[in-house]
Coordinates of C-alpha atoms and ligand atoms in Angstrom, one line a residue:
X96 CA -211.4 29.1 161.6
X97 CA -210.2 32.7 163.2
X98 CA -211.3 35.4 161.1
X99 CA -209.8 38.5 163.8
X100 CA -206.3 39.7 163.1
X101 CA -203.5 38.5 164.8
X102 CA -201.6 40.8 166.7
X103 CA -198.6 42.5 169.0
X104 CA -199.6 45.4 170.5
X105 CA -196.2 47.5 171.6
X106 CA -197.5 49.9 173.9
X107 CA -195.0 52.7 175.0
X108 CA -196.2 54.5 178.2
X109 CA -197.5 51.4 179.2
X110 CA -197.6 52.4 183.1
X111 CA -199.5 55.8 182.4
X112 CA -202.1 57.0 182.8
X113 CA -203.6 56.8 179.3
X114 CA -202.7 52.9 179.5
X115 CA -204.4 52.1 183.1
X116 CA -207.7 54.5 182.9
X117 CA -208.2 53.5 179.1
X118 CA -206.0 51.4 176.7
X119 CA -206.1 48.4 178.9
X120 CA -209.5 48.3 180.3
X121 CA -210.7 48.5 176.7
X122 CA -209.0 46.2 175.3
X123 CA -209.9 44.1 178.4
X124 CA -213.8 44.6 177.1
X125 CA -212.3 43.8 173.5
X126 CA -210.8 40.3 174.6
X127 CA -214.2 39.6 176.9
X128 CA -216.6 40.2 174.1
X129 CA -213.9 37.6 172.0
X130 CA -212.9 40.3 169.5
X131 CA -209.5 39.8 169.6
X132 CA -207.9 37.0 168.0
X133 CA -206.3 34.2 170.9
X134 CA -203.1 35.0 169.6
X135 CA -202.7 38.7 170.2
X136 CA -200.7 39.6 172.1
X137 CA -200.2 43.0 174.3
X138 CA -196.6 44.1 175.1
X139 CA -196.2 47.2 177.8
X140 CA -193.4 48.7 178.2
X141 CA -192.0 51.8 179.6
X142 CA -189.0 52.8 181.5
X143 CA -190.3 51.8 184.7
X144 CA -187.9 49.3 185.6
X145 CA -190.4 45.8 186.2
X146 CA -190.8 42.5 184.9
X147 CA -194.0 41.2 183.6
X148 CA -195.2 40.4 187.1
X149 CA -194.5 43.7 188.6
X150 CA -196.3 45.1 185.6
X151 CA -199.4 42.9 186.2
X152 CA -199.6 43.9 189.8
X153 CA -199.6 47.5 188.5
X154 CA -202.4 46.8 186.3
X155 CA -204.6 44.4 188.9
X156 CA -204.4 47.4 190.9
X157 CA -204.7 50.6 188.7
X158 CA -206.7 49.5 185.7
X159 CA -208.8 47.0 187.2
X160 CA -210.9 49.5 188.8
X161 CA -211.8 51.3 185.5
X162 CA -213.3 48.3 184.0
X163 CA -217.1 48.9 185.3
X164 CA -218.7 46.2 183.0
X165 CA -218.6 42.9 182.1
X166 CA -216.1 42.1 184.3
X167 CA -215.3 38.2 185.8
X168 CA -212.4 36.8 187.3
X169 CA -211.8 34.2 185.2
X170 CA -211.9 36.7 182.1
X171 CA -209.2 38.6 183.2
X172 CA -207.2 36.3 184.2
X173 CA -207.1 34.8 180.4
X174 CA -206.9 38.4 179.2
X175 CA -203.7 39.3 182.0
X176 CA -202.1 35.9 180.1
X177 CA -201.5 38.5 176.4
X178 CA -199.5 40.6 178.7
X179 CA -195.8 41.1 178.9
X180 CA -193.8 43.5 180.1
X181 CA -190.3 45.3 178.9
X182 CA -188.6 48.0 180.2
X183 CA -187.6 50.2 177.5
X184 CA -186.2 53.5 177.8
X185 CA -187.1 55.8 174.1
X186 CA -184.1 57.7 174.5
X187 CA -181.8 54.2 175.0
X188 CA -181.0 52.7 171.3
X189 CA -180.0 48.9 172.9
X190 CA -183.2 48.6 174.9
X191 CA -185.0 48.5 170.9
X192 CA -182.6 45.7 170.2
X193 CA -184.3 43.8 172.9
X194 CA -187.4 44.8 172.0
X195 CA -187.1 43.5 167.9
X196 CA -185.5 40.6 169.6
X197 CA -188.9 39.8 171.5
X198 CA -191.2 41.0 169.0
X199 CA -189.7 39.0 166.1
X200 CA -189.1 35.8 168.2
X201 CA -192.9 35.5 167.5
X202 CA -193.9 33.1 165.1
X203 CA -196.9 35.2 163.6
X204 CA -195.6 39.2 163.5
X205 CA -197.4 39.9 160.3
X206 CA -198.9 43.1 162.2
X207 CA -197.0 44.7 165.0
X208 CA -198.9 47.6 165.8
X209 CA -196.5 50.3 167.9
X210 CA -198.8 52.7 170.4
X211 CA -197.1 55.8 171.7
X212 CA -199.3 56.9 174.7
X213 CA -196.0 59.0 175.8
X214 CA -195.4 63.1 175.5
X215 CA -195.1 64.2 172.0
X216 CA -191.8 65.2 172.7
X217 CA -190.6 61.1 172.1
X218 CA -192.0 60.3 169.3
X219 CA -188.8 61.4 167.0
X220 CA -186.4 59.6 168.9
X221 CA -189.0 56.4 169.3
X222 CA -189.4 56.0 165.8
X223 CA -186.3 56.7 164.7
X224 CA -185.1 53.8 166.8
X225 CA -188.0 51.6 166.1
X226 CA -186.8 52.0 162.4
X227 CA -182.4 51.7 163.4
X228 CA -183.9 48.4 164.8
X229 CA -186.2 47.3 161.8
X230 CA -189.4 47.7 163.5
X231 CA -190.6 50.0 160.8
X232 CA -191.8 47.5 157.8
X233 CA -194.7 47.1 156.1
X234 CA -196.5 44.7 158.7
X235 CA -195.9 47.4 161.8
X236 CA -198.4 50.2 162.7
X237 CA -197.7 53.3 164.4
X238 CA -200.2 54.7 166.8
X239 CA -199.4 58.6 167.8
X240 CA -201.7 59.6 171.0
X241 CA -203.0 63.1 171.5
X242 CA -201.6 66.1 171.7
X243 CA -199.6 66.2 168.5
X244 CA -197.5 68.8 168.7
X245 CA -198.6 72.3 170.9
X246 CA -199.1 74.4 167.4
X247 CA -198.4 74.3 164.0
X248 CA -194.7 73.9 163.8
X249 CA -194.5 71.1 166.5
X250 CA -196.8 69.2 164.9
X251 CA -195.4 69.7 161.4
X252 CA -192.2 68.9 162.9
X253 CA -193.3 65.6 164.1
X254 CA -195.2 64.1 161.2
X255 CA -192.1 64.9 159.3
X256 CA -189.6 63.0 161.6
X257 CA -192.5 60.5 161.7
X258 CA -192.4 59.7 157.5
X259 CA -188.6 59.2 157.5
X260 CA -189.6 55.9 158.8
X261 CA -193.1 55.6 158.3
X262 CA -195.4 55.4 155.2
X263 CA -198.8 57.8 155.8
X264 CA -200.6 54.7 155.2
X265 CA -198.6 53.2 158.3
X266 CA -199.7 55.9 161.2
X267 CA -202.5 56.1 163.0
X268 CA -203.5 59.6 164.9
X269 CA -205.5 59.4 167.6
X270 CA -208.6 61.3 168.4
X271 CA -210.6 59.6 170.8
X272 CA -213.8 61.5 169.3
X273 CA -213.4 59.6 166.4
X274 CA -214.0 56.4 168.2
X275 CA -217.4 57.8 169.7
X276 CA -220.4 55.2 167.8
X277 CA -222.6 59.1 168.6
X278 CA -220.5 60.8 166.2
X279 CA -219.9 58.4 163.2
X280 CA -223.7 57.9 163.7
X281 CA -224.1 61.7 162.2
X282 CA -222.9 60.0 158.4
X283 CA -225.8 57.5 158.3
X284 CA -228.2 59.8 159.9
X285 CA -227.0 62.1 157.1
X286 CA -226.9 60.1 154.4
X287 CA -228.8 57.4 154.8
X288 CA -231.8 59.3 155.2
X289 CA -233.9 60.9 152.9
X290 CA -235.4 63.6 155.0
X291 CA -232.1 65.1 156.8
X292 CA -229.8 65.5 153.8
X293 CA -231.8 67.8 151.6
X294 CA -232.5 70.7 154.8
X295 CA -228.8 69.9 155.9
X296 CA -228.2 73.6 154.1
X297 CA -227.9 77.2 154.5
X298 CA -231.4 77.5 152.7
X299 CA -232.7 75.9 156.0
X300 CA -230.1 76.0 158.8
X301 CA -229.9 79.0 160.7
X302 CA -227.1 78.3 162.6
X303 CA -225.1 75.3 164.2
X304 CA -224.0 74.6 168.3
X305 CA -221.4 73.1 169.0
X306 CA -220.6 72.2 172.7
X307 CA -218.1 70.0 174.6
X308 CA -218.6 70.7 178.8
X309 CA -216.9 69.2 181.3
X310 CA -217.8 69.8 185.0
X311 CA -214.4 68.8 186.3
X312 CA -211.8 71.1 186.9
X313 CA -208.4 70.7 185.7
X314 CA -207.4 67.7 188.5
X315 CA -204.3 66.7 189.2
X316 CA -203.5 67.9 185.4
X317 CA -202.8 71.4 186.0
X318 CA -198.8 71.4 184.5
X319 CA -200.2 69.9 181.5
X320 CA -203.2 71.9 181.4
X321 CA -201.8 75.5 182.3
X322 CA -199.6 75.0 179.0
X323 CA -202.1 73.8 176.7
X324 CA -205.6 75.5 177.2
X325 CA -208.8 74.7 175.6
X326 CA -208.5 75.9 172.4
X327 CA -205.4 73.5 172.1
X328 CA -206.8 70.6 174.9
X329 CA -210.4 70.4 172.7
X330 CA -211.2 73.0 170.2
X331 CA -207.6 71.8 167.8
X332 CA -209.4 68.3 167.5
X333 CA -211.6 67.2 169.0
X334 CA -214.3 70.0 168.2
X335 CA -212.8 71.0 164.7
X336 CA -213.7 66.9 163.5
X337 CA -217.1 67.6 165.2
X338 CA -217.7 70.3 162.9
X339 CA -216.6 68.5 160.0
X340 CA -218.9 65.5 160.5
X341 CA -221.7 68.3 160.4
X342 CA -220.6 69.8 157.8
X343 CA -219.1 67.6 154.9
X344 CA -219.8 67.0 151.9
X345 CA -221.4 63.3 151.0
X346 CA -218.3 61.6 150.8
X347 CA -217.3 59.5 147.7
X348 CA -217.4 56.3 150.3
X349 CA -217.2 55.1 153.6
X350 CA -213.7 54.4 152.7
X351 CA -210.4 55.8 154.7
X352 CA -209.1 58.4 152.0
X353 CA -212.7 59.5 150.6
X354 CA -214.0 60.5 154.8
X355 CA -211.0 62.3 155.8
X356 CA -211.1 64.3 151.9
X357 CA -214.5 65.1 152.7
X358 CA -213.2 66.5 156.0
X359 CA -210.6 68.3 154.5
X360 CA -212.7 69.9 152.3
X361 CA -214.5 71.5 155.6
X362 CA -210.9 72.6 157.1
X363 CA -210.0 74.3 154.1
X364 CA -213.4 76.3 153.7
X365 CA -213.5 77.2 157.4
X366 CA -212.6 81.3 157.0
X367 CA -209.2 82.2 158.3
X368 CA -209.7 84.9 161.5
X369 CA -208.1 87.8 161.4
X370 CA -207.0 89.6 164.4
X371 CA -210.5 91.8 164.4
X372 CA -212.7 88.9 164.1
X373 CA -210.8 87.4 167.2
X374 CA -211.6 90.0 168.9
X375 CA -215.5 90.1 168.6
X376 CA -215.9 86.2 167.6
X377 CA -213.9 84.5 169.9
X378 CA -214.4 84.6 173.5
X379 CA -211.5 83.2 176.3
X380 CA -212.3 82.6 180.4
X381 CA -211.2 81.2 183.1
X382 CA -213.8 79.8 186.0
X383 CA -213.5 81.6 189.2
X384 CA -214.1 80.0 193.0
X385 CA -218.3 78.6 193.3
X386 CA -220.3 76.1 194.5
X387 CA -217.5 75.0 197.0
X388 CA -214.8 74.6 193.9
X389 CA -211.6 76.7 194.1
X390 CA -210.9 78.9 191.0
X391 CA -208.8 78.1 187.9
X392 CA -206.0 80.5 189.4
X393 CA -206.3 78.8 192.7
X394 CA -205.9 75.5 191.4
X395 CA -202.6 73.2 192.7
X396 CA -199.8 74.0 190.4
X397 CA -201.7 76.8 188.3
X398 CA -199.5 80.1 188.4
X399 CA -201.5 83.2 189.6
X400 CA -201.2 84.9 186.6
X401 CA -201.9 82.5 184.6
X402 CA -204.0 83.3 181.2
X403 CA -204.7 80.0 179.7
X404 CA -208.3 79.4 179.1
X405 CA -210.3 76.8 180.4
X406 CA -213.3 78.0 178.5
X407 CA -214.0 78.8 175.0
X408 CA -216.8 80.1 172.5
X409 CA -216.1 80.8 168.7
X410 CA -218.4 81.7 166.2
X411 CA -216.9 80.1 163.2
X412 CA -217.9 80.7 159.1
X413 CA -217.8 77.8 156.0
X414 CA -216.9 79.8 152.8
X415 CA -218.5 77.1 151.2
X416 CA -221.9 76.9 148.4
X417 CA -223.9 74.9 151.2
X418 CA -223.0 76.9 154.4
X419 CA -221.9 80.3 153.7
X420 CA -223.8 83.0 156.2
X421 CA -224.8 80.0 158.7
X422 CA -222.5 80.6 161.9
X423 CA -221.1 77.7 163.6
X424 CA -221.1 78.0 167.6
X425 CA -218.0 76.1 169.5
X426 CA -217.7 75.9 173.1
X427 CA -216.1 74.2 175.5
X428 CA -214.7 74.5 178.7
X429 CA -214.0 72.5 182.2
X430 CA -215.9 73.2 185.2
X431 CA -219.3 74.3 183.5
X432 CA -222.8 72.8 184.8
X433 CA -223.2 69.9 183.0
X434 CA -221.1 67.4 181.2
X435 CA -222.4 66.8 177.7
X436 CA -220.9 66.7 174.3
X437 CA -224.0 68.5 171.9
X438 CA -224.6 69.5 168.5
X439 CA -227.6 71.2 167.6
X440 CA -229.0 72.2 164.4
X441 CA -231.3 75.2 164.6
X442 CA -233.3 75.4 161.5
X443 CA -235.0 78.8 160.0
X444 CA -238.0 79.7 161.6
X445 CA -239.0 82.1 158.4
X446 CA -240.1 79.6 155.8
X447 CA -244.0 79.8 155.9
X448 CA -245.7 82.4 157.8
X449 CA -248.8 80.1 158.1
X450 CA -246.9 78.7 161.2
X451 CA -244.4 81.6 162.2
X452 CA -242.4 81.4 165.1
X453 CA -242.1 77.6 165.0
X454 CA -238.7 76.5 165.6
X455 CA -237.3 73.0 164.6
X456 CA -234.3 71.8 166.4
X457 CA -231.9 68.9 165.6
X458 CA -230.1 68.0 168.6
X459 CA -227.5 65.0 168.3
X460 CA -226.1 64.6 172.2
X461 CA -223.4 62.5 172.2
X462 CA -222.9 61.9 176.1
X463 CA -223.6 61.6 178.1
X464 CA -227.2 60.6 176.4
X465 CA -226.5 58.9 173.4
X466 CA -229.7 60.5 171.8
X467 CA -231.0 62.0 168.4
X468 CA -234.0 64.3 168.8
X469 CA -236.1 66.8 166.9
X470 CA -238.4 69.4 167.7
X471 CA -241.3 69.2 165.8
X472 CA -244.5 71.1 166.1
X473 CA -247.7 69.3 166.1
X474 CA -251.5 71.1 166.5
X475 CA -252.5 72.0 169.8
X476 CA -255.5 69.8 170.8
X477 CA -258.6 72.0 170.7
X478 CA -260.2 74.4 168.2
X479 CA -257.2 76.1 167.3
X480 CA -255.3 75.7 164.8
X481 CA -251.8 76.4 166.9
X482 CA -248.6 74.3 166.7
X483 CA -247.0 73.5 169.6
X484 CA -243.8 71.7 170.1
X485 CA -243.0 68.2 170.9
X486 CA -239.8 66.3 171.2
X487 CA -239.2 62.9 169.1
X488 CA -236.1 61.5 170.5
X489 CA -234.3 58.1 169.1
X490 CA -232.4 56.6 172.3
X491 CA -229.1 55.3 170.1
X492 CA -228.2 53.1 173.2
X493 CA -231.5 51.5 173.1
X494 CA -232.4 51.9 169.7
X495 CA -230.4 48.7 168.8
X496 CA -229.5 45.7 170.6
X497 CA -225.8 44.4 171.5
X498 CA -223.1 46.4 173.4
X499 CA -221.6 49.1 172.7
X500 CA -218.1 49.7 172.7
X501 CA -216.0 52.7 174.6
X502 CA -214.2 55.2 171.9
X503 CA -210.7 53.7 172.8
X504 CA -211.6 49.8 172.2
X505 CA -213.4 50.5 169.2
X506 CA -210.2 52.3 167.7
X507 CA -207.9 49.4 168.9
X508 CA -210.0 47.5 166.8
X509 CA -209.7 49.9 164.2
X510 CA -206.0 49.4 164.4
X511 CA -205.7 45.9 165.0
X512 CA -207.8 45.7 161.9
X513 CA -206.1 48.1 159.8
X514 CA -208.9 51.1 159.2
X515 CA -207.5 54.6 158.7
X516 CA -210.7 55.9 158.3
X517 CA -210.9 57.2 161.8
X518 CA -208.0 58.3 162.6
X519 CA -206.5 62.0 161.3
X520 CA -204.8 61.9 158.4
X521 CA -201.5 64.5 158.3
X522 CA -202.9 67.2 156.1
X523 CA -206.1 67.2 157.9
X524 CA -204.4 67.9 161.8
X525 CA -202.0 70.8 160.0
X526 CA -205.1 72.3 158.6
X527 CA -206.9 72.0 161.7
X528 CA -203.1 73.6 163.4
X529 CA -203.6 76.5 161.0
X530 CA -206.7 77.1 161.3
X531 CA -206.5 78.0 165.4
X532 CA -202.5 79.5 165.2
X533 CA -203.8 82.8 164.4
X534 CA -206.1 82.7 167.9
X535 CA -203.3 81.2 169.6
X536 CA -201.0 84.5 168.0
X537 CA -203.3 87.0 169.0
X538 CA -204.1 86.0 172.6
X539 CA -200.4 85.7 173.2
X540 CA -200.1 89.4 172.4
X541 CA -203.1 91.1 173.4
X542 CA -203.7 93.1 176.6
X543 CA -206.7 92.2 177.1
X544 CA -207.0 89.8 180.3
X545 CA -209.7 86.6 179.9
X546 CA -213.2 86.8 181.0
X547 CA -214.3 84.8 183.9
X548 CA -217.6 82.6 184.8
X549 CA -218.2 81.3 188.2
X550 CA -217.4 77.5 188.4
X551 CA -220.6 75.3 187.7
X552 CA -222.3 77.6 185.3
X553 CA -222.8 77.8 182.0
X554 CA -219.9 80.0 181.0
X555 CA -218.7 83.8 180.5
X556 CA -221.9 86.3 179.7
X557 CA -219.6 87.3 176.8
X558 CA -220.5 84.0 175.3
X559 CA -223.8 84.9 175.8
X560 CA -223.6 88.0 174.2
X561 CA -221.4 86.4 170.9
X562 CA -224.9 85.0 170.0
X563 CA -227.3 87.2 171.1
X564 CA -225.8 89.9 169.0
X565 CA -226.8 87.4 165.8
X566 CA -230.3 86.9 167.4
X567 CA -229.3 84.0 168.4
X568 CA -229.1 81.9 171.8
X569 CA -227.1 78.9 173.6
X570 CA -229.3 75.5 173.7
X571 CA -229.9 76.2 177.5
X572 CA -231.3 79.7 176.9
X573 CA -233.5 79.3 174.2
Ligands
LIG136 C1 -209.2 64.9 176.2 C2 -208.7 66.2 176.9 O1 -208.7 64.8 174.9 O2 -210.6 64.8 176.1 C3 -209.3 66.3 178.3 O3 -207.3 66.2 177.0 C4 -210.8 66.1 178.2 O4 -209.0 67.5 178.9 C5 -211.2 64.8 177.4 O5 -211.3 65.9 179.6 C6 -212.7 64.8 177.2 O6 -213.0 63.5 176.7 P1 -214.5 62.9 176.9 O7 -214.5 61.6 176.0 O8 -214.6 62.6 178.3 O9 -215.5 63.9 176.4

């Protein structure tokens, strides 16, 4: 007997980019490791005008490529046979009449699942004319890709048109982070140990890093990326659910509802910025021409002028019982010197003046390692009575046995399955929206032009100075 869920996956934007370097390679490794039920099937469509076997040419040659493991011929061939194609234009009511037609001309539809890997801007229209054509029901899930919305009101906007046909309990918001196995690791390793949870305080944390860095540039991405920024692109999301795995409270369960009111609770203590604080806390830049890369401003389709930020560093403050006074360090940015996603915890180094000056670190890298270490201090071999540090590192990739899935397949299964628990629920991405607007408010007004850091290094020296002024200093410089 088949345990896995039956499926149809609708997936709009099916000829993107999204779709070829991601969605379909993944659930490529989902159907290879025999995850996904026989029966599933995976419907593209988008208004490219094709037929299924146009479509699968487009995929043999645009998302084959991305699939670097456990790849075989004879694999994807039987994976290719889920696949059909429909050209569907969101704006064109009739073109949903054939797709109802093909999705309920399935025996088994008990769990249509609708992914919307297209601009924000159609996801209205799309599910208004998912529901004129009865694609809205109980058994149908609604997948909303990143960005939602480009601030507050946008993305307020949306989830609204979204519940006139959809029950909260029915959408699914992506963030791929949540998909990272590094990340939900941080619960367990939290809660499921006895030594972490009790110093996971103000009373022993001195203050918390946060990095995303990217060495690439802004690619081929610039339109996109000259009208989001950063702060929107990474810091809205991706960063903000970083800091709330951190920093939550033990949740009531594993369970979706009781995670994302834990993470809630973090958006809502996170202290609002005022215009001042903005100011001195939060640093902007844009990478300049090095190391044989051209500048942000000479990028392809990047306006001269331009001010959007490809690099950011907040200091941010919990107004909460177990954080208040610890600062919590963001950054991210494209074109730095390495590509790693990092949190470190850096613990008070004041507790026992027996051993002053001693350090301990918690530093959870999420990629490109995949590893959990702590610096401890041991006794320096000899007659003294010195501590030195040492490194104990747990490998997660090698810790365990069996594969591990990519962020996107695991949240396909997540879907597939019916799990809310890692995806964003509504009130959580509006807090998150209000908690950047004011930045977003203030850069658009002031004078003041962004900082710069040569492409390949480790960001603005303003950055630098955001901690040092704390007594404080970046992973790489301490
Ligand atoms: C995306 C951003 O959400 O995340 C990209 O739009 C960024 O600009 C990407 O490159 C980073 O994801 P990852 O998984 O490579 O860290």
């Amino acid at each position: 007997m088949n345990k896995q869920t039956n499926f149809d996956l609708v997936l709009f934007g099916a000829t993107g980019d999204l779709a070829m370097r991601k969605l379909i390679p993944n659930l490529y490794q989902a159907h290879a490791a025999g995850l996904l039920n026989p029966e599933g099937r995976i419907l593209g469509v988008s208004r490219s005008k094709l037929d299924t076997a146009g479509f699968l040419r487009q995929i043999e040659s645009d998302a084959k490529v991305h699939i670097k493991k456990n790849f075989s011929e004879e694999m994807w061939n039987s994976f290719l046979k889920r696949i059909q194609y429909l050209t569907v234009d969101v704006t064109h009511r009739a073109d949903f009449d054939k797709l109802a037609e093909l999705v309920k001309a399935r025996k088994n539809t008990e769990n249509v699942i609708v992914y919307l890997s297209t601009a924000p801007t159609f996801f209205t229209q799309a599910c208004a004319n998912l529901a004129a054509v009865g694609l809205n029901g109980k058994n149908v899930r609604v997948v909303l890709e990143k960005p939602l919305g480009t601030d507050l009101k946008s993305s307020q906007k949306i989830n609204a048109d979204v519940a006139e046909h959809f029950e909260e309990s029915q959408v699914y918001r992506i963030d791929h982070y949540l998909g990272k196995e590094s990340l939900q690791n941080l619960i367990p390793l939290r809660f499921a140990n006895v030594f972490f949870e009790p110093v996971w305080n103000k009373d022993f944390i001195k203050s918390v890093q946060i990095t995303i860095a990217e060495q690439l540039g802004v690619e081929e991405r610039a339109e996109f990326y000259d009208a989001t920024g950063a702060l929107r692109d990474m810091v809205q999301n991706h960063m903000l659910q970083m800091l709330c795995f951190v920093a939550m409270e033990r949740p009531k369960s594993l369970a979706g509802d009781d995670m994302r009111d834990a993470k809630m609770k973090v958006l809502k203590a996170l202290k609002p910025l005022s215009p001042a604080d903005i100011d001195v806390n939060v640093i902007r830049a844009q990478y300049t021409a090095a190391e044989g890369h051209a500048g942000y401003l000479e990028e392809h389709n990047v306006p001269a002028d331009s001010r959007t930020e490809t690099y950011v560093a907040i200091k941010a403050e919990i107004e909460n019982e177990r954080w208040q006074g610890v600062p919590f360090y963001l950054r991210t940015g494209k074109r730095l010197a390495a590509k790693t996603a990092e949190i470190v915890l850096n613990f008070r180094e004041d507790l026992d003046d027996l051993f002053p000056n001693t350090p301990n670190r918690l530093i959870v890298n999420m990629q490109p390692r995949e590893t959990v270490s702590t610096c401890v201090f041991i006794k320096e071999p000899g007659s003294s009575m010195n501590a030195m540090p040492v490194e104990m590192v747990i490998d997660l990739a090698h810790a365990v046995e069996g594969r591990r899935a990519e962020a996107y397949e695991l949240l396909l299964r997540e879907v597939i399955d019916g799990r809310l628990s890692r995806f964003n629920r509504r009130d959580e991405l509006e807090a998150a929206w209000e908690w950047v607007m004011p930045i977003m408010e203030h850069w658009a007004k002031s004078p003041v032009a962004p900082h710069q850091y040569a492409a390949g290094s480790w960001g603005p020296q303003a950055a630098r100075d955001l901690l040092a002024k704390d007594n404080n200093a970046w992973l790489e410089d301490q």
